[in-house]
Coordinates of C-alpha atoms in Angstrom, one line a residue:
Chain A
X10 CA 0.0 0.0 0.0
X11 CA 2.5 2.6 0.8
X12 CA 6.1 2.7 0.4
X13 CA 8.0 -0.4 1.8
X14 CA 9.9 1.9 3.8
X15 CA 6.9 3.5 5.1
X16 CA 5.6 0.5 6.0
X17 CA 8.5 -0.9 8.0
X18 CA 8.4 2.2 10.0
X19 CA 5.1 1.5 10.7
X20 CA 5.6 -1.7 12.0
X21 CA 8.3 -0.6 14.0
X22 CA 6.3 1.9 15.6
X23 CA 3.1 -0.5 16.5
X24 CA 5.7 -2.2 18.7
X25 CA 6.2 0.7 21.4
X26 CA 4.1 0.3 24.5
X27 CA 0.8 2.4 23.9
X28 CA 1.1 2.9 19.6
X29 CA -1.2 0.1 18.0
X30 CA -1.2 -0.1 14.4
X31 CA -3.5 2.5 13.5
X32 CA -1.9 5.2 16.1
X33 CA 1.5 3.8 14.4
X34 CA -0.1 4.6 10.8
X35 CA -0.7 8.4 12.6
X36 CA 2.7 8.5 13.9
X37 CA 4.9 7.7 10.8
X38 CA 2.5 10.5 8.7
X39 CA 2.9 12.8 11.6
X40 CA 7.0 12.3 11.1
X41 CA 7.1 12.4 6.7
X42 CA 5.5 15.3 7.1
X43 CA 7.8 17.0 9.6
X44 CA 11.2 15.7 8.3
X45 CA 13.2 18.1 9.7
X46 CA 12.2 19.0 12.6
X47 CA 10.9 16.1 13.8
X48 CA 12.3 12.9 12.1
X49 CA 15.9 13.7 11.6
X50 CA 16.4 14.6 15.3
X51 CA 14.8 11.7 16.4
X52 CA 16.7 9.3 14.3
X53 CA 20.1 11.0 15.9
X54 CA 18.5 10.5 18.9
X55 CA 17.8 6.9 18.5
X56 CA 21.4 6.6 17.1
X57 CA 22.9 8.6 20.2
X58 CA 21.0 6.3 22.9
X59 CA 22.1 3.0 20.9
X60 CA 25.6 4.0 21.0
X61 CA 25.7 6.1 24.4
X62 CA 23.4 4.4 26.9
X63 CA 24.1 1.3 29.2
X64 CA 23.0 -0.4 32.4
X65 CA 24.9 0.6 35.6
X66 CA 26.5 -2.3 36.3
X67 CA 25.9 -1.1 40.0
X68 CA 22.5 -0.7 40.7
X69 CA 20.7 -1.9 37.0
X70 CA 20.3 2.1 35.8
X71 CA 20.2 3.1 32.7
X72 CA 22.6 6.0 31.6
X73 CA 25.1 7.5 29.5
X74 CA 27.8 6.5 32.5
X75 CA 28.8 3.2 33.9
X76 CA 28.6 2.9 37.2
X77 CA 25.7 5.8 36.5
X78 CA 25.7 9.4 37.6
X79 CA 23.3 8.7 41.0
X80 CA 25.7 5.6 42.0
X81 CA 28.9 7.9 41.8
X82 CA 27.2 11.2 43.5
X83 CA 28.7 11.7 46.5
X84 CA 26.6 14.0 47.9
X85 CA 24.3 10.9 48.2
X86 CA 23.9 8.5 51.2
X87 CA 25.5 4.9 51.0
X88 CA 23.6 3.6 54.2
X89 CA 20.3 3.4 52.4
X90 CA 19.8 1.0 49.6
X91 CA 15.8 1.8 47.7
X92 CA 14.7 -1.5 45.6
X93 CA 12.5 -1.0 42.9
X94 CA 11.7 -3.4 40.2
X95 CA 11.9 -0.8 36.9
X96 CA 13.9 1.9 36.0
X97 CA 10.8 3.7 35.3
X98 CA 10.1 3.4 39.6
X99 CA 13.5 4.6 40.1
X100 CA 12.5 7.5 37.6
X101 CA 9.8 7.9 39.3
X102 CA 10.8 8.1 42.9
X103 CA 13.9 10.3 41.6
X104 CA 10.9 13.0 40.0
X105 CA 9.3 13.0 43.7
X106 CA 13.1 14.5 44.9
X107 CA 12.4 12.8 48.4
X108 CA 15.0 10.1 48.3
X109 CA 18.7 10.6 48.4
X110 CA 20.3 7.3 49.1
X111 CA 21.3 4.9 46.5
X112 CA 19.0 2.5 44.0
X113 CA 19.3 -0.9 43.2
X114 CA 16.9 -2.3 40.1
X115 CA 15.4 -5.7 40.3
X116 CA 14.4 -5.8 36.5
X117 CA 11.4 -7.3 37.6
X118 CA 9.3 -9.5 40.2
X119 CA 8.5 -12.8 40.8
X120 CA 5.7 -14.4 39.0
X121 CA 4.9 -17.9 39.0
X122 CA 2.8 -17.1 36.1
X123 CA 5.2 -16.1 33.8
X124 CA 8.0 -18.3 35.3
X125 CA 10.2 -15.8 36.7
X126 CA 12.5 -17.0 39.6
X127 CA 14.8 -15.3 41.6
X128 CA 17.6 -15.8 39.8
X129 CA 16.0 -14.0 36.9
X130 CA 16.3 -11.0 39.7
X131 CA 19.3 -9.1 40.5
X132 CA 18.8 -10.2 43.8
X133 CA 22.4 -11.6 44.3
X134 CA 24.2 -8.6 43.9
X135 CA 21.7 -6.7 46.4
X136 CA 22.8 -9.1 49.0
X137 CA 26.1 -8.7 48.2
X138 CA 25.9 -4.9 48.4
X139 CA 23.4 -5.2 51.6
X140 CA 26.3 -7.2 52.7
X141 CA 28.6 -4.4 53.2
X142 CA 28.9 -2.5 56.4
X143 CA 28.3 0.6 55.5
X144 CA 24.7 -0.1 54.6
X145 CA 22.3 0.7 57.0
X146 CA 19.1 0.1 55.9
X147 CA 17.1 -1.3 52.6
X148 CA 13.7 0.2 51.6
X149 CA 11.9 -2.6 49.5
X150 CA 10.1 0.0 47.1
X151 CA 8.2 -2.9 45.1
X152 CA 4.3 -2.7 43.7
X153 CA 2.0 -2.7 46.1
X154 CA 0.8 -5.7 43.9
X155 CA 0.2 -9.3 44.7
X156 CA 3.6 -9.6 43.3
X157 CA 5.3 -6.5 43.8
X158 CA 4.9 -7.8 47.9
X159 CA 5.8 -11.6 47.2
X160 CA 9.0 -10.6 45.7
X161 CA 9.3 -7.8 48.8
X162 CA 8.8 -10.8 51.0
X163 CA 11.2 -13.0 49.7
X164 CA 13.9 -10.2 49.3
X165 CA 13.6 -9.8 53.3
X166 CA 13.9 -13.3 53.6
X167 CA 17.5 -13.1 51.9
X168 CA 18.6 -10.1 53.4
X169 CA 18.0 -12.0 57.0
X170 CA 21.6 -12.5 57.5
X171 CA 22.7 -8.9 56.3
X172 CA 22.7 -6.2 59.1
X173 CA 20.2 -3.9 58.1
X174 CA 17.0 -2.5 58.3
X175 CA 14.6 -3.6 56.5
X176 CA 11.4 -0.8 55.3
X177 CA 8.8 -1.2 52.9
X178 CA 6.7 2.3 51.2
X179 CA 3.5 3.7 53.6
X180 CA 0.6 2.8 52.1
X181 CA -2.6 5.3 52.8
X182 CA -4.8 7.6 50.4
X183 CA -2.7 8.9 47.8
X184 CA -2.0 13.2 48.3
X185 CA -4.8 14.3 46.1
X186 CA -7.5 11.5 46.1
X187 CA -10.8 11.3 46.8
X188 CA -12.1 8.6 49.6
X189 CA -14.8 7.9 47.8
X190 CA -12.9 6.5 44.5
X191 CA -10.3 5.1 46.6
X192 CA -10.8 0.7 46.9
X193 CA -11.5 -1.2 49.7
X194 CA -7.5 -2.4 51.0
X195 CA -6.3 1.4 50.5
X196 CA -8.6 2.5 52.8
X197 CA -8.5 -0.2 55.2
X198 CA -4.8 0.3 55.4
X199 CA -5.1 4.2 55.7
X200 CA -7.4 3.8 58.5
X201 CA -5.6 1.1 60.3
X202 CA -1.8 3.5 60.0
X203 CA -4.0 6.3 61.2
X204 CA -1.9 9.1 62.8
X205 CA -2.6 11.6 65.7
X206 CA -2.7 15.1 64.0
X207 CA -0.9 17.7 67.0
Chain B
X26 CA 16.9 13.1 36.0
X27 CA 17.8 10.4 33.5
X28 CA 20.8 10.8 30.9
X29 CA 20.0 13.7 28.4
X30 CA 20.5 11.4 26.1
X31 CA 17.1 9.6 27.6
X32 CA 15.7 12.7 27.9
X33 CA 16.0 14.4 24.6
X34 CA 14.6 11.1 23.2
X35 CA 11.3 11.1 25.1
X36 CA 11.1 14.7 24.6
X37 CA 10.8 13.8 20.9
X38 CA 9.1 10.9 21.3
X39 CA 6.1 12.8 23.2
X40 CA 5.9 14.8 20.0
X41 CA 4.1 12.2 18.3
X42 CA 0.7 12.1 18.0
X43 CA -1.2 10.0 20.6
X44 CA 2.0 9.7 22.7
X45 CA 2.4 12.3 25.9
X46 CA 5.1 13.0 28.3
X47 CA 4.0 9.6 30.2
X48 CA 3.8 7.3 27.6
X49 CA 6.7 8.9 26.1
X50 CA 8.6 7.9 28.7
X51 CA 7.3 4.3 28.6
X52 CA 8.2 4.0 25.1
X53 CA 11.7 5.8 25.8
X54 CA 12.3 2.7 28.7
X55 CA 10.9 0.1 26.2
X56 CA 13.4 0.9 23.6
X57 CA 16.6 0.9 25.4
X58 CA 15.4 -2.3 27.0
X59 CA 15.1 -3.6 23.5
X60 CA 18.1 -2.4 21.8
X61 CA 19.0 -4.9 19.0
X62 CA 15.6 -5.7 18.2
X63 CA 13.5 -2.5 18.3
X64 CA 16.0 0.7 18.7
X65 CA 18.3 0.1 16.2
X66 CA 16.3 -1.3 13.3
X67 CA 14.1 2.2 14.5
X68 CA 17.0 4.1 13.9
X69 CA 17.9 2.7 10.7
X70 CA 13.9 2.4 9.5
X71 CA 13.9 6.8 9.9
X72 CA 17.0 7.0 8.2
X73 CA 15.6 5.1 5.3
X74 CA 12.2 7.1 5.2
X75 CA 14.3 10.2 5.6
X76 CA 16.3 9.9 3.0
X77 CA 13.8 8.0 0.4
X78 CA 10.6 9.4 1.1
X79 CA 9.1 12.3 -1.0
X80 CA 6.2 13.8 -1.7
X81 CA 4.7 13.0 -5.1
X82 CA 4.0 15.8 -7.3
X83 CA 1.6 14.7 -9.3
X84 CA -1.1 13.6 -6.8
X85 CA 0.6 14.6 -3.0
X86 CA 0.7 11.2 -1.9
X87 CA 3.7 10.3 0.0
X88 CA 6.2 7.8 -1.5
X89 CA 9.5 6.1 -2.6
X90 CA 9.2 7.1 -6.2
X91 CA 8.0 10.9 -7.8
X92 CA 5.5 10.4 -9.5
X93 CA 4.1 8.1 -6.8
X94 CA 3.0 4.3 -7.5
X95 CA -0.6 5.0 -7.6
X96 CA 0.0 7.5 -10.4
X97 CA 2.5 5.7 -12.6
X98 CA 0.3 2.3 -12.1
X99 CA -0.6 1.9 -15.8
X100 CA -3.2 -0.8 -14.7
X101 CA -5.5 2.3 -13.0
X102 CA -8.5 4.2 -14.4
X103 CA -7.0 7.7 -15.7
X104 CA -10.5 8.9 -15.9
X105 CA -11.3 9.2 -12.6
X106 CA -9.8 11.5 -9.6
X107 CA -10.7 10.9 -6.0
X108 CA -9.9 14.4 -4.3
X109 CA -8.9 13.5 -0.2
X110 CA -8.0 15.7 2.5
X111 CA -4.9 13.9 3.3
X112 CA -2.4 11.2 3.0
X113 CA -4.0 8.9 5.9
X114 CA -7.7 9.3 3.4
X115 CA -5.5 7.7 0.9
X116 CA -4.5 5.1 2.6
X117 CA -7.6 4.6 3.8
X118 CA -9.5 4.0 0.8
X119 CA -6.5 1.9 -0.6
X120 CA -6.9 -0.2 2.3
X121 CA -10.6 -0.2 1.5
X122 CA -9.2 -2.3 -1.9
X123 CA -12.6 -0.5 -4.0
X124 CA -11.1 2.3 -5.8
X125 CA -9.3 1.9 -8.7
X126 CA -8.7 5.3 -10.2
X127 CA -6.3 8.5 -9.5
X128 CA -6.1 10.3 -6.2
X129 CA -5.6 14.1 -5.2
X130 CA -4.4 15.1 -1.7
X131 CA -5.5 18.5 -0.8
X132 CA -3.1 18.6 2.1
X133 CA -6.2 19.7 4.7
X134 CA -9.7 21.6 4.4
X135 CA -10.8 25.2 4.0
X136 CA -10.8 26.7 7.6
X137 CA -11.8 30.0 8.5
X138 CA -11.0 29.4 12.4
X139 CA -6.9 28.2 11.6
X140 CA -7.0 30.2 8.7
X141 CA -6.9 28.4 6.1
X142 CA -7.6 29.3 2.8
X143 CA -8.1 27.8 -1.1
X144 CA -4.4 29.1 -1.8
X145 CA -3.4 26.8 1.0
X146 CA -4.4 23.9 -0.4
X147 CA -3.8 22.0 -3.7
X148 CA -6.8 23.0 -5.3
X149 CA -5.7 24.9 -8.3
X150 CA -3.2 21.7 -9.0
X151 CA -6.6 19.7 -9.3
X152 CA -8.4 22.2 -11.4
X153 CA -5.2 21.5 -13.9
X154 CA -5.7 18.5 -13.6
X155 CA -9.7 18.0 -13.9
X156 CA -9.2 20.4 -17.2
X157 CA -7.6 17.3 -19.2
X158 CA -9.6 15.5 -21.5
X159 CA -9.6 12.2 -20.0
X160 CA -10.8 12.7 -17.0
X161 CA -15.0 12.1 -16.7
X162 CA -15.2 12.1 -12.7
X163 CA -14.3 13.8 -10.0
X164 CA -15.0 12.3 -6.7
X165 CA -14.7 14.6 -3.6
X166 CA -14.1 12.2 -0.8
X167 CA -13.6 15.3 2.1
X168 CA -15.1 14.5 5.7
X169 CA -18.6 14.7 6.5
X170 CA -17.3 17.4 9.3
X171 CA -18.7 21.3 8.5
X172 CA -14.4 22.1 7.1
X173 CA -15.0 18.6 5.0
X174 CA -18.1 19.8 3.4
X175 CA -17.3 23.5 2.8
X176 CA -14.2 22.6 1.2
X177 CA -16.1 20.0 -1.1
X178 CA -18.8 22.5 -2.0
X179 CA -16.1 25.9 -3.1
X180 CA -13.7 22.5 -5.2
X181 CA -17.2 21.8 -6.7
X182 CA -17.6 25.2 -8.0
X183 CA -14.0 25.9 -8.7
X184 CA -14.2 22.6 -11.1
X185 CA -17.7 24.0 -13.1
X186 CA -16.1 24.9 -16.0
X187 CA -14.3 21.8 -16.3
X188 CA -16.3 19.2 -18.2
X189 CA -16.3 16.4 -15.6
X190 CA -18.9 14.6 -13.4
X191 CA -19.0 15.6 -9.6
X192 CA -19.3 13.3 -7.4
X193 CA -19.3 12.8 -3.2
X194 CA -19.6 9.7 -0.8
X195 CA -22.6 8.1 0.3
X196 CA -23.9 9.3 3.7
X197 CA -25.2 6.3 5.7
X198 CA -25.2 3.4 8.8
X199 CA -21.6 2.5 8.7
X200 CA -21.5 -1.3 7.9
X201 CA -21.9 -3.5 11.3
X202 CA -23.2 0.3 13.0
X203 CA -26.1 -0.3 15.4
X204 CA -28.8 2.0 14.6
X205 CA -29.0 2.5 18.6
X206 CA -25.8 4.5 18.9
X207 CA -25.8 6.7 15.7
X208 CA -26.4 10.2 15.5
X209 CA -29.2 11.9 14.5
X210 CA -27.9 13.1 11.3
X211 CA -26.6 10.2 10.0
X212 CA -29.4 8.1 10.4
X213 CA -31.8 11.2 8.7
X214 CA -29.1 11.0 5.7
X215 CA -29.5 6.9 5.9
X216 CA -33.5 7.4 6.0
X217 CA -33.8 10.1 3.1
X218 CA -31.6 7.7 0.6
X219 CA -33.4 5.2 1.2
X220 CA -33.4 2.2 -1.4
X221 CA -35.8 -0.4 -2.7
X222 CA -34.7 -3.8 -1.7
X223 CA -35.3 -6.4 -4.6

């Protein structure tokens, strides 16, 4: 139908998390018809992040530096280790500018369901870093989902022999939200950490 | 936050249409996870398109070749012209597999609001090329939207003095629509042209 190379870029695109086929189709017209300012650069870009970009062999960040930039800032504290299973968390907790300790990334959780073991985890190398003395305490940042807390579970277990402490995330009504949307276990948990307000 | 290498990426990646800042993000992530199998061949896939791609001048369809495939395919009816709004129209209606004549992209529709006007679009390209002998029909294949219609109705008169047939799509219940969850106008266009079933 249209140009083979049109085509191919097409079917590229469909395979990015939230483009389907027909958004794809939007997204290649939407690029032809802004070559320069929109293609080009983002073909360097592409080109820049394949050549630039690696995993910290540290903590399992991705960046332009091995070990990466937040594993060799020292302003940052070495006694707390945050687990999170996705760069995108780490992201994520780095945009809320609470947290100035060090990361490690799981790549994942456990799931029985899609046969994922621990030693598809960096969970080795965590123990081994938990292991040193200078760490004081590990925050197991995982999904408050049914696996997200398995995996936290199971990290704990391992880290038994380490001396640290061991924290999980608060859980409560999100800053923002509305009781009345929230679901039954948020609230329950919210209710139950209830804090005297002085 | 993350390497500005990451960053300028999802900065142009939220450019796209139906991607934002979030799922740009997402998609950034997905990529560098994927590397070999999705970045790269990315990369190279926009290089291609850069570099091949053109506008045809003949029609405005986008393509490998000037003129484009549609216009050079010897096998396609020279006598009739179906005027679109825009490449994606094209495609559609290929896709569609029922059309077997020439096409004409307008490149948008008349728009008093964004200002558009009849010198913005390819209009006097398609009076040119309604004025040639051989071609009987012209079929004005614009949205049913108010911009869609207006432009159809001022190409209509534009193309009076050429001796061709005018023609526009049939308003109707789309095939497999519910008659339930259709707009009033549509199903007043669907009741007025009527037909007799034999």
């Amino acid at each position: 139908m249209a140009a083979p190379e049109i085509e191919q870029l097409i079917q590229l695109l469909s395979k990015l998390p939230g483009l389907g086929p027909r958004s794809a189709r939007r997204a290649a017209l939407h690029l032809v018809k802004k070559k320069e300012v929109l293609l080009a650069p983002l073909a360097q870009a592409l080109a820049r992040v394949e050549s630039n970009v690696k995993t910290c062999s540290v903590c399992g960040n991705i960046d332009a530096a091995d070990p990466c930039e937040i594993c060799t800032d020292t302003r940052r504290d070495d006694s707390i280790i945050c687990v999170v299973q996705d760069v995108s968390d780490l992201w994520a907790l780095e945009r809320s500018g609470n947290f100035k300790g060090r990361y490690h990334v799981l790549g994942g959780t456990l799931s029985a369901l899609d046969g994922i073991g621990p030693e598809d985890l960096k969970i080795d190398t965590l123990v081994q870093r938990a292991s040193d003395e200078a760490v004081k305490e590990v925050i197991l940042a995982t999904s408050a989902t049914v696996d997200g807390q398995t995996t936290a579970h199971y990290i704990a277990d391992c880290l038994e022999n380490c001396n640290v402490q061991i924290s999980g995330l608060a859980h409560g009504v999100p800053v923002g939200g509305e009781l009345d949307y929230l679901d039954d276990g948020t609230l329950s948990a919210a209710m139950s950490a209830r804090h005297p307000m002085s």
